[in-house]
Short mmCIF file of N, CA, C and O in Angstrom, two decimals:
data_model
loop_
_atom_site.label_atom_id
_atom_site.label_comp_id
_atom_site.label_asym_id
_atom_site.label_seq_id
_atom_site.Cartn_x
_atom_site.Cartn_y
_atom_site.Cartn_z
N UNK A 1 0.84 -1.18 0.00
CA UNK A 1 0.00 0.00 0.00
C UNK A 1 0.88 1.23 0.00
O UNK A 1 1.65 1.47 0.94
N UNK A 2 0.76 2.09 -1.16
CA UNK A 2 1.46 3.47 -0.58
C UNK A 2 0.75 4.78 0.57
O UNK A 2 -0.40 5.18 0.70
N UNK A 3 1.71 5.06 1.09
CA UNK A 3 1.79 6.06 2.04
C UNK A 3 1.05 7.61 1.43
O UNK A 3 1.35 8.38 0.52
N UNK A 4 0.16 7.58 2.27
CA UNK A 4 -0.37 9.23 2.13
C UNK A 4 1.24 10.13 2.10
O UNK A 4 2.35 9.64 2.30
N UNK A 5 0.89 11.56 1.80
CA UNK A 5 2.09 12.51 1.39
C UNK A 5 2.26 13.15 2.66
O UNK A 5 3.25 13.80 3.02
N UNK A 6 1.12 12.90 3.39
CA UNK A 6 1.19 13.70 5.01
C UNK A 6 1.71 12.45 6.07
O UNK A 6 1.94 12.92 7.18
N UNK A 7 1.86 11.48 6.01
CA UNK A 7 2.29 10.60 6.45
C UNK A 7 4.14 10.49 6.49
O UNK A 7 4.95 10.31 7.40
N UNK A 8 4.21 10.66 5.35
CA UNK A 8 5.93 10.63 4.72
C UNK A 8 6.24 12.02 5.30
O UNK A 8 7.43 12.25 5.52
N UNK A 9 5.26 13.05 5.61
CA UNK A 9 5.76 14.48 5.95
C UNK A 9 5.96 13.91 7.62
O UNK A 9 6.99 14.11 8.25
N UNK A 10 4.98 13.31 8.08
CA UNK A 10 5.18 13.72 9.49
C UNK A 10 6.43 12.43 10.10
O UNK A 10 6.90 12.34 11.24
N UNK A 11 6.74 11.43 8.70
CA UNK A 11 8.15 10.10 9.57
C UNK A 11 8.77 11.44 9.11
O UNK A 11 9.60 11.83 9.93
N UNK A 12 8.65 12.13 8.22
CA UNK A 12 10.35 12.99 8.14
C UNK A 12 10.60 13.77 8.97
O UNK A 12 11.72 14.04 9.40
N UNK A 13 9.09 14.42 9.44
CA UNK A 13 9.45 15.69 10.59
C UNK A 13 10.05 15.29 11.92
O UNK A 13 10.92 15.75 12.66
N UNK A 14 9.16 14.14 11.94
CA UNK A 14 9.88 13.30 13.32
C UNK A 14 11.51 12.77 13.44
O UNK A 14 12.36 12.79 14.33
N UNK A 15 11.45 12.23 11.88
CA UNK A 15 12.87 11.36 12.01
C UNK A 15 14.13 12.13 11.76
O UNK A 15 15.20 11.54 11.86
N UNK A 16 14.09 13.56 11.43
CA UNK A 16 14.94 14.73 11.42
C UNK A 16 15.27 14.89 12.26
O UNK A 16 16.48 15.10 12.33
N UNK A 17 14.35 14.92 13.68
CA UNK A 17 14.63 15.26 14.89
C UNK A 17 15.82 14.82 15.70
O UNK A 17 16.46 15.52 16.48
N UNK A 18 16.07 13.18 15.33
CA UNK A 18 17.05 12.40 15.75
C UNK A 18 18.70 13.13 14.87
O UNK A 18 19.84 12.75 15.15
N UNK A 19 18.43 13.96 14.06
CA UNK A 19 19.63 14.60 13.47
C UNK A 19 19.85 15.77 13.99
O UNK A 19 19.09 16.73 13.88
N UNK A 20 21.42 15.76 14.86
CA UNK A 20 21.30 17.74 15.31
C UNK A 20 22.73 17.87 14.55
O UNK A 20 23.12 19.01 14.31
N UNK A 21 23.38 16.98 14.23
CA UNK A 21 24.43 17.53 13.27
C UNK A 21 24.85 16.97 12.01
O UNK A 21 24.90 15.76 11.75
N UNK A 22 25.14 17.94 11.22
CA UNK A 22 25.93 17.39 9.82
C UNK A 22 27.26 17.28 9.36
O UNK A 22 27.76 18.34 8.97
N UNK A 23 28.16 16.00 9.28
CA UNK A 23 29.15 15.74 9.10
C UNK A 23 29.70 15.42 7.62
O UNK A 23 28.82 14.92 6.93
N UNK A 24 30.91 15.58 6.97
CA UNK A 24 31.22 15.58 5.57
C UNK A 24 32.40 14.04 5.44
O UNK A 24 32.94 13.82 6.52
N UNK A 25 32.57 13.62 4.96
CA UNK A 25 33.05 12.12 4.73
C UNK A 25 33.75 11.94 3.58
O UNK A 25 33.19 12.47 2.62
N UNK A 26 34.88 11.31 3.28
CA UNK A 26 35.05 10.87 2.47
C UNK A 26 34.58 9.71 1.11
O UNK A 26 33.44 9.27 0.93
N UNK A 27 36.03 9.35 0.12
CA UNK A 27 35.04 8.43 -0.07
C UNK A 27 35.10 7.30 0.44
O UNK A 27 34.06 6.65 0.56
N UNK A 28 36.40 6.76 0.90
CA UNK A 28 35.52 5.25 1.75
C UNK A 28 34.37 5.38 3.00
O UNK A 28 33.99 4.49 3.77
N UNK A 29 33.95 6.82 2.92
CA UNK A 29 32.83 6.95 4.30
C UNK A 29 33.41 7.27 5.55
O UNK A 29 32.71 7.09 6.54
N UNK A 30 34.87 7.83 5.72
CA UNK A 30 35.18 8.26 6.61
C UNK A 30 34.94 9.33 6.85
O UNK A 30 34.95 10.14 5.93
N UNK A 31 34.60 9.79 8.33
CA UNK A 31 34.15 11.29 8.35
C UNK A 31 35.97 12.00 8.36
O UNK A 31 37.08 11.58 8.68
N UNK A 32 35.42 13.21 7.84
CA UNK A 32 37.26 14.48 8.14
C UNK A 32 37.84 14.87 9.38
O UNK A 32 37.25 15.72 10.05
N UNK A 33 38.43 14.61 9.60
CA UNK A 33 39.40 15.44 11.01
C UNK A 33 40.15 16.33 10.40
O UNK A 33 40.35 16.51 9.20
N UNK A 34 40.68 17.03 11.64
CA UNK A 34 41.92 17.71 11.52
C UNK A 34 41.68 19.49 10.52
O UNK A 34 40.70 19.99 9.96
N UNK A 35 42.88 19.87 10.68
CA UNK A 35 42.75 21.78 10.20
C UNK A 35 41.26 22.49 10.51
O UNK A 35 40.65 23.07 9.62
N UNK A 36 40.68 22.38 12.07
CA UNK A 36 39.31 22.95 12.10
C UNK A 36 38.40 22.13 11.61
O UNK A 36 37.34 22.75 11.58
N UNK A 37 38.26 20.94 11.18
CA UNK A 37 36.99 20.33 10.89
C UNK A 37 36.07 20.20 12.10
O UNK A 37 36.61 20.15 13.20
N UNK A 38 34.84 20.14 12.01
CA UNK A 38 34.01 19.89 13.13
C UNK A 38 32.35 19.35 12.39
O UNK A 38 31.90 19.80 11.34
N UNK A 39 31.83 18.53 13.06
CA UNK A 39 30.33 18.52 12.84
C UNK A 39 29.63 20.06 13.04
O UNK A 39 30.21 20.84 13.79
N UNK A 40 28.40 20.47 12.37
CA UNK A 40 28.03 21.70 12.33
C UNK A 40 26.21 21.11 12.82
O UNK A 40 25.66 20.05 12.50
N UNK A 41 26.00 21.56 13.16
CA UNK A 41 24.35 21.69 13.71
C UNK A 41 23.44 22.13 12.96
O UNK A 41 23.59 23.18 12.33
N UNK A 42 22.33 21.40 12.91
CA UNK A 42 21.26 21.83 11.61
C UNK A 42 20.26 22.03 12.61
O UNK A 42 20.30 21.71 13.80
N UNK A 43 19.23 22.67 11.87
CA UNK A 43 18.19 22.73 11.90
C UNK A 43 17.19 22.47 10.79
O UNK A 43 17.40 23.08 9.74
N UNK A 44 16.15 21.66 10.85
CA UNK A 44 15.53 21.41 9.96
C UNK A 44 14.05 22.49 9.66
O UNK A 44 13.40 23.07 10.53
N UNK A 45 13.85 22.50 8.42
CA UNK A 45 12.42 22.80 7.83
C UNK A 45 11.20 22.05 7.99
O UNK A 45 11.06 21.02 8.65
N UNK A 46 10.57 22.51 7.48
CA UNK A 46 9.26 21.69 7.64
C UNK A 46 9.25 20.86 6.29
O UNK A 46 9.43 21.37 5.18
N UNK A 47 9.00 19.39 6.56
CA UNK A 47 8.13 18.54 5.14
C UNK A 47 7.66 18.63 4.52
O UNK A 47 6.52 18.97 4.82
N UNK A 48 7.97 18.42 2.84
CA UNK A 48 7.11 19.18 2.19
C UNK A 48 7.39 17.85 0.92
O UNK A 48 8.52 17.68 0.46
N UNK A 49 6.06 16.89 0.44
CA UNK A 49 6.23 15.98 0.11
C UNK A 49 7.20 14.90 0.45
O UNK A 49 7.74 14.17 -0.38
N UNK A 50 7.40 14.86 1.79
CA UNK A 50 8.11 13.47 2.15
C UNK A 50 9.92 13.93 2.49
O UNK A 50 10.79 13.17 2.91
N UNK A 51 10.07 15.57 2.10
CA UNK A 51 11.58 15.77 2.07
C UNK A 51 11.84 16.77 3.53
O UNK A 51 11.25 17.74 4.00
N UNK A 52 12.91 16.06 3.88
CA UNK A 52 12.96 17.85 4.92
C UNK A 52 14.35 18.36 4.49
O UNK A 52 15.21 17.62 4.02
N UNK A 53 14.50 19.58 4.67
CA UNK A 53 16.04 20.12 4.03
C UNK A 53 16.23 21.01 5.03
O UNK A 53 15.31 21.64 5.54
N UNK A 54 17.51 21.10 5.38
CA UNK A 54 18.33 22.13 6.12
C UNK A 54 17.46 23.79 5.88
O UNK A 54 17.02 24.15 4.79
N UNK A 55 17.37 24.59 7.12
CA UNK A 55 17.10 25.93 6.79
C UNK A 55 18.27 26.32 6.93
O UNK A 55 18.27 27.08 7.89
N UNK A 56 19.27 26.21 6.50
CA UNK A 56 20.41 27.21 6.29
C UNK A 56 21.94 26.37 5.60
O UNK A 56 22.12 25.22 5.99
N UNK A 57 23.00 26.99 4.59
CA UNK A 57 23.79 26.21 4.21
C UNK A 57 24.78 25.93 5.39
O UNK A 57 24.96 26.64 6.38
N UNK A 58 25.33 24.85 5.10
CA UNK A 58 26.55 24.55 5.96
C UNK A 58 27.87 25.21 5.34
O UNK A 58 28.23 25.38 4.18
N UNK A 59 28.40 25.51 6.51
CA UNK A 59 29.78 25.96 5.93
C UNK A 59 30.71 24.93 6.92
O UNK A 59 30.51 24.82 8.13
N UNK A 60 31.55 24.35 6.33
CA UNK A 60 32.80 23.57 7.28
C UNK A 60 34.27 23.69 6.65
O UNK A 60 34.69 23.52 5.50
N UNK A 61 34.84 24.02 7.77
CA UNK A 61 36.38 23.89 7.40
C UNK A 61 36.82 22.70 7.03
O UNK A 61 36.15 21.77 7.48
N UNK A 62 37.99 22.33 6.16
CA UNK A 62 38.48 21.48 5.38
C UNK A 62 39.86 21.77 5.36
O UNK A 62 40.21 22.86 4.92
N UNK A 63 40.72 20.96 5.78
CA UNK A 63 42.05 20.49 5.85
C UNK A 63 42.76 20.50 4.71
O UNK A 63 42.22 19.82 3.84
N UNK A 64 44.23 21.24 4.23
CA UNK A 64 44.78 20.51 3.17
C UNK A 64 44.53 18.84 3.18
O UNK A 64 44.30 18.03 4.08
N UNK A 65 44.69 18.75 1.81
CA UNK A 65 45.05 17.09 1.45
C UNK A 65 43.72 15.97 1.89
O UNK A 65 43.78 14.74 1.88
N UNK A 66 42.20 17.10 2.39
CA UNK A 66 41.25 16.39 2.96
C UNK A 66 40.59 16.39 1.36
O UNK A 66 40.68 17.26 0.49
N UNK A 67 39.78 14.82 1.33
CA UNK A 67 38.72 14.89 0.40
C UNK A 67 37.29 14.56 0.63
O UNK A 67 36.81 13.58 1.19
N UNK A 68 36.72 15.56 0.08
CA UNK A 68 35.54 15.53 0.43
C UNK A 68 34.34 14.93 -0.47
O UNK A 68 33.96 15.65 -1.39
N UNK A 69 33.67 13.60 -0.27
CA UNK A 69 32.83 12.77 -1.24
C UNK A 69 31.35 12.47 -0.24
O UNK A 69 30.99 11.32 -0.48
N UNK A 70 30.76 12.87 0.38
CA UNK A 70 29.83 12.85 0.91
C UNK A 70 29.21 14.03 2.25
O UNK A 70 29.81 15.07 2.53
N UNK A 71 28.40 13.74 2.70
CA UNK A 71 27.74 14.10 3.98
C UNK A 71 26.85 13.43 5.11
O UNK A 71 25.83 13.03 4.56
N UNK A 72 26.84 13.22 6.07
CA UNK A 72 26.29 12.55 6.88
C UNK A 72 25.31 13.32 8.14
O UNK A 72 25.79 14.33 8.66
N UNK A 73 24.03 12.86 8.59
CA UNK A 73 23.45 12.85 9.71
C UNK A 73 23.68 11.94 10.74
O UNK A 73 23.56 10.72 10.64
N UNK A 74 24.19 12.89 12.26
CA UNK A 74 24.50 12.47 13.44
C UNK A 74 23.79 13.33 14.50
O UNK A 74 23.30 14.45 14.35
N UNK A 75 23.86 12.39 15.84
CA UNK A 75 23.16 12.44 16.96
C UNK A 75 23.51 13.10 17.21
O UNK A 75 22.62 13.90 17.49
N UNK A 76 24.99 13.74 17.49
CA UNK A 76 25.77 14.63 18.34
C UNK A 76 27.18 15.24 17.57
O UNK A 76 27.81 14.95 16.55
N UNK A 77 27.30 16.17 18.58
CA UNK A 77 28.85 17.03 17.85
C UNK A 77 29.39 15.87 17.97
O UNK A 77 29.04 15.40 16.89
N UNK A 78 30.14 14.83 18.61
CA UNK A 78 30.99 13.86 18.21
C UNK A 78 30.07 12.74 18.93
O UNK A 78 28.99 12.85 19.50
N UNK A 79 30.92 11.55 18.67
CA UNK A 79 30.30 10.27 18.43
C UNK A 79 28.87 10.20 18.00
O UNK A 79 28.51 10.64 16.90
N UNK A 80 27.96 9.58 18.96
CA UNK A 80 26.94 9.61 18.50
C UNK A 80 26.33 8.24 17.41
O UNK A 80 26.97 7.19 17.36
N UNK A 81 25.34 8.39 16.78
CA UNK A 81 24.95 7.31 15.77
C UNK A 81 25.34 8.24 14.17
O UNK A 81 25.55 9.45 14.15
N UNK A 82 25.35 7.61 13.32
CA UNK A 82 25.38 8.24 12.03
C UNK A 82 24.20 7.67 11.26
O UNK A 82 24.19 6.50 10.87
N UNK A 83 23.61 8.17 11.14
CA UNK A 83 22.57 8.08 10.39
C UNK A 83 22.36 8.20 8.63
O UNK A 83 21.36 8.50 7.98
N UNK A 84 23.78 7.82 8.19
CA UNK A 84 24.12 8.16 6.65
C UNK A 84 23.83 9.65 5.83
O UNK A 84 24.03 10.83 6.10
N UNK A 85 23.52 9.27 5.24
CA UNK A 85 23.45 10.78 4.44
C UNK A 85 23.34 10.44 2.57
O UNK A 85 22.45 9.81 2.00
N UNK A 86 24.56 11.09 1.94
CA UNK A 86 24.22 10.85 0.59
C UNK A 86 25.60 11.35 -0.32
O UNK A 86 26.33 12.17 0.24
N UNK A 87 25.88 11.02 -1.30
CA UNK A 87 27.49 11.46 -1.93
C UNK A 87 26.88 12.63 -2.59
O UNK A 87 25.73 12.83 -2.98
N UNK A 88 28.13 13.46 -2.59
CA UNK A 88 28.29 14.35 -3.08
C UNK A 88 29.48 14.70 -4.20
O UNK A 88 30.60 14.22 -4.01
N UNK A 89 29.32 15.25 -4.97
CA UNK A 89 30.53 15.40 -6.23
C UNK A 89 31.91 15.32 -5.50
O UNK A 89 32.07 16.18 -4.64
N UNK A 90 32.91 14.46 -5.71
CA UNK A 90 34.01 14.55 -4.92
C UNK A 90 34.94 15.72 -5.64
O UNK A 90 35.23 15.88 -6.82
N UNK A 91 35.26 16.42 -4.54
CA UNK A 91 36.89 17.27 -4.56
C UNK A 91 37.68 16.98 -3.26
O UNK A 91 37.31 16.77 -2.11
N UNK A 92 39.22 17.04 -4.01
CA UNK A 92 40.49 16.90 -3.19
C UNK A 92 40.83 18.25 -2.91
O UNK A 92 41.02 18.87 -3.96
N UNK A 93 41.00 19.01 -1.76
CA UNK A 93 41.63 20.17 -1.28
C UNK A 93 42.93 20.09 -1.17
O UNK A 93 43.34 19.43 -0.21
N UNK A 94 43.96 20.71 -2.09
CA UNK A 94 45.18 20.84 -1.95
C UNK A 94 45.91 21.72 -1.03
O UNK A 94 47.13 21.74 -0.90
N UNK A 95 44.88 22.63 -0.24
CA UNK A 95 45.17 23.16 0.19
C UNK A 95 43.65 23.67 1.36
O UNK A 95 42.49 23.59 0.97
N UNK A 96 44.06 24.15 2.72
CA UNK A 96 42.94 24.33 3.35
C UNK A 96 42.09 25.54 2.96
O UNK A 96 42.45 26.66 2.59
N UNK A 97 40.66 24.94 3.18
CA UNK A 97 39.74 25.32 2.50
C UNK A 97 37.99 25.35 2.93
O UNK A 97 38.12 25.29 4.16
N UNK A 98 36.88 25.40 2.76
CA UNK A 98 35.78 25.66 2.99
C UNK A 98 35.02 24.59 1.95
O UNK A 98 35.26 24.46 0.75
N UNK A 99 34.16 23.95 2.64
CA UNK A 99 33.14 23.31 2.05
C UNK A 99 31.80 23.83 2.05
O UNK A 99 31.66 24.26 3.19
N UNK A 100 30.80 24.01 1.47
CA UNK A 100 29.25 24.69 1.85
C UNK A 100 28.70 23.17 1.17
O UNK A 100 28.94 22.51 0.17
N UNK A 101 27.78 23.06 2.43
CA UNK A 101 26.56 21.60 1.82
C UNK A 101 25.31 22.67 1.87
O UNK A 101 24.88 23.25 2.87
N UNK A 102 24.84 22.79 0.52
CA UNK A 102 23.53 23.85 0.10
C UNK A 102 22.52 23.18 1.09
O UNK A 102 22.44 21.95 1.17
N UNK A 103 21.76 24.04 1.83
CA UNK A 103 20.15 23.57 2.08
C UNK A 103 19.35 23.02 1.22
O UNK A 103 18.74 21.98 1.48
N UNK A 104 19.22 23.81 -0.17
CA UNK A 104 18.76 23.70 -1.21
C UNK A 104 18.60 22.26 -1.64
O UNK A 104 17.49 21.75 -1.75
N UNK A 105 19.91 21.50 -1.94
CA UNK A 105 20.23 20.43 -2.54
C UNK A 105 20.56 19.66 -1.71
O UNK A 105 20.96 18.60 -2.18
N UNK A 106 20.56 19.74 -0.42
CA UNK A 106 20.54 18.40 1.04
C UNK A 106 19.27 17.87 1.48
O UNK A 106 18.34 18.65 1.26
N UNK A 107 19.08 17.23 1.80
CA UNK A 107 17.83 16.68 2.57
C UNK A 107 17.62 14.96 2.93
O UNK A 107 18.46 14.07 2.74
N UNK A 108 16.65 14.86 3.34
CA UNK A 108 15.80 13.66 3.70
C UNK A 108 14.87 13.34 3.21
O UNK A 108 13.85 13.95 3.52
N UNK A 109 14.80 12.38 2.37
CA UNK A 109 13.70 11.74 1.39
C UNK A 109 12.98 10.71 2.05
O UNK A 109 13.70 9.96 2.71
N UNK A 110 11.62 10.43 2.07
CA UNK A 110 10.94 9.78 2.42
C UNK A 110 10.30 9.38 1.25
O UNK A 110 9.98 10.43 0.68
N UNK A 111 9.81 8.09 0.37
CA UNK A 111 8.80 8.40 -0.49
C UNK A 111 8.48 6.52 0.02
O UNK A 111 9.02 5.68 0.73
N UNK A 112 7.35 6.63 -0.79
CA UNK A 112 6.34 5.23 -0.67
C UNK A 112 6.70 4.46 -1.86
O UNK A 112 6.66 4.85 -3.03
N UNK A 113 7.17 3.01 -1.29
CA UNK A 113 7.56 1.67 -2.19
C UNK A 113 6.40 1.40 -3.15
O UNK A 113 6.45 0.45 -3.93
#
């Protein structure tokens, strides 16, 4: 059976909740350390067909020689659960640098099988 559109709005509004920070990863899925990296804190929007997206971009520091191929949702500034996330176009920083993960183009998809 598929899922009403207010249904998928309210697992996303809920299941966002369990996310207070956003972390950037490589590509074998390691999250970045080092030169100022840190998890950054979101806040979410409201659902809107099954998606919730960041109200604001991320900005994170980035290390020479760090590469950056994804993003991740976590419980907490450190440890915590990871809750995956999604790849993103990979770049190698040759030098230290700034990453922005758009609001726009981040989010949480919910849709019906």
């Amino acid at each position: 059976m598929a899922m009403l559109v207010g249904y998928l709005n309210a697992i996303a509004t809920s299941g966002s909740a369990l996310i207070t920070h956003l972390g950037l990863v490589d590509g074998a899925g390691t999250e970045l350390t080092g030169g100022g990296y840190a998890r950054l804190p979101v806040t979410w929007g409201a659902a809107a067909s099954g998606t919730v997206k960041p109200t604001a971009n991320a900005v994170f520091t980035v290390a020479s020689g760090a590469v950056v191929a994804g993003w991740r949702g976590y419980t907490a500034l450190t440890g915590g659960t990871n809750y995956g996330g999604a790849a993103l176009t990979q770049i190698t920083y040759a030098n230290p640098g700034t990453y922005t993960l758009t609001a726009a183009t981040s989010g949480i998809s919910h849709s019906a099988v």
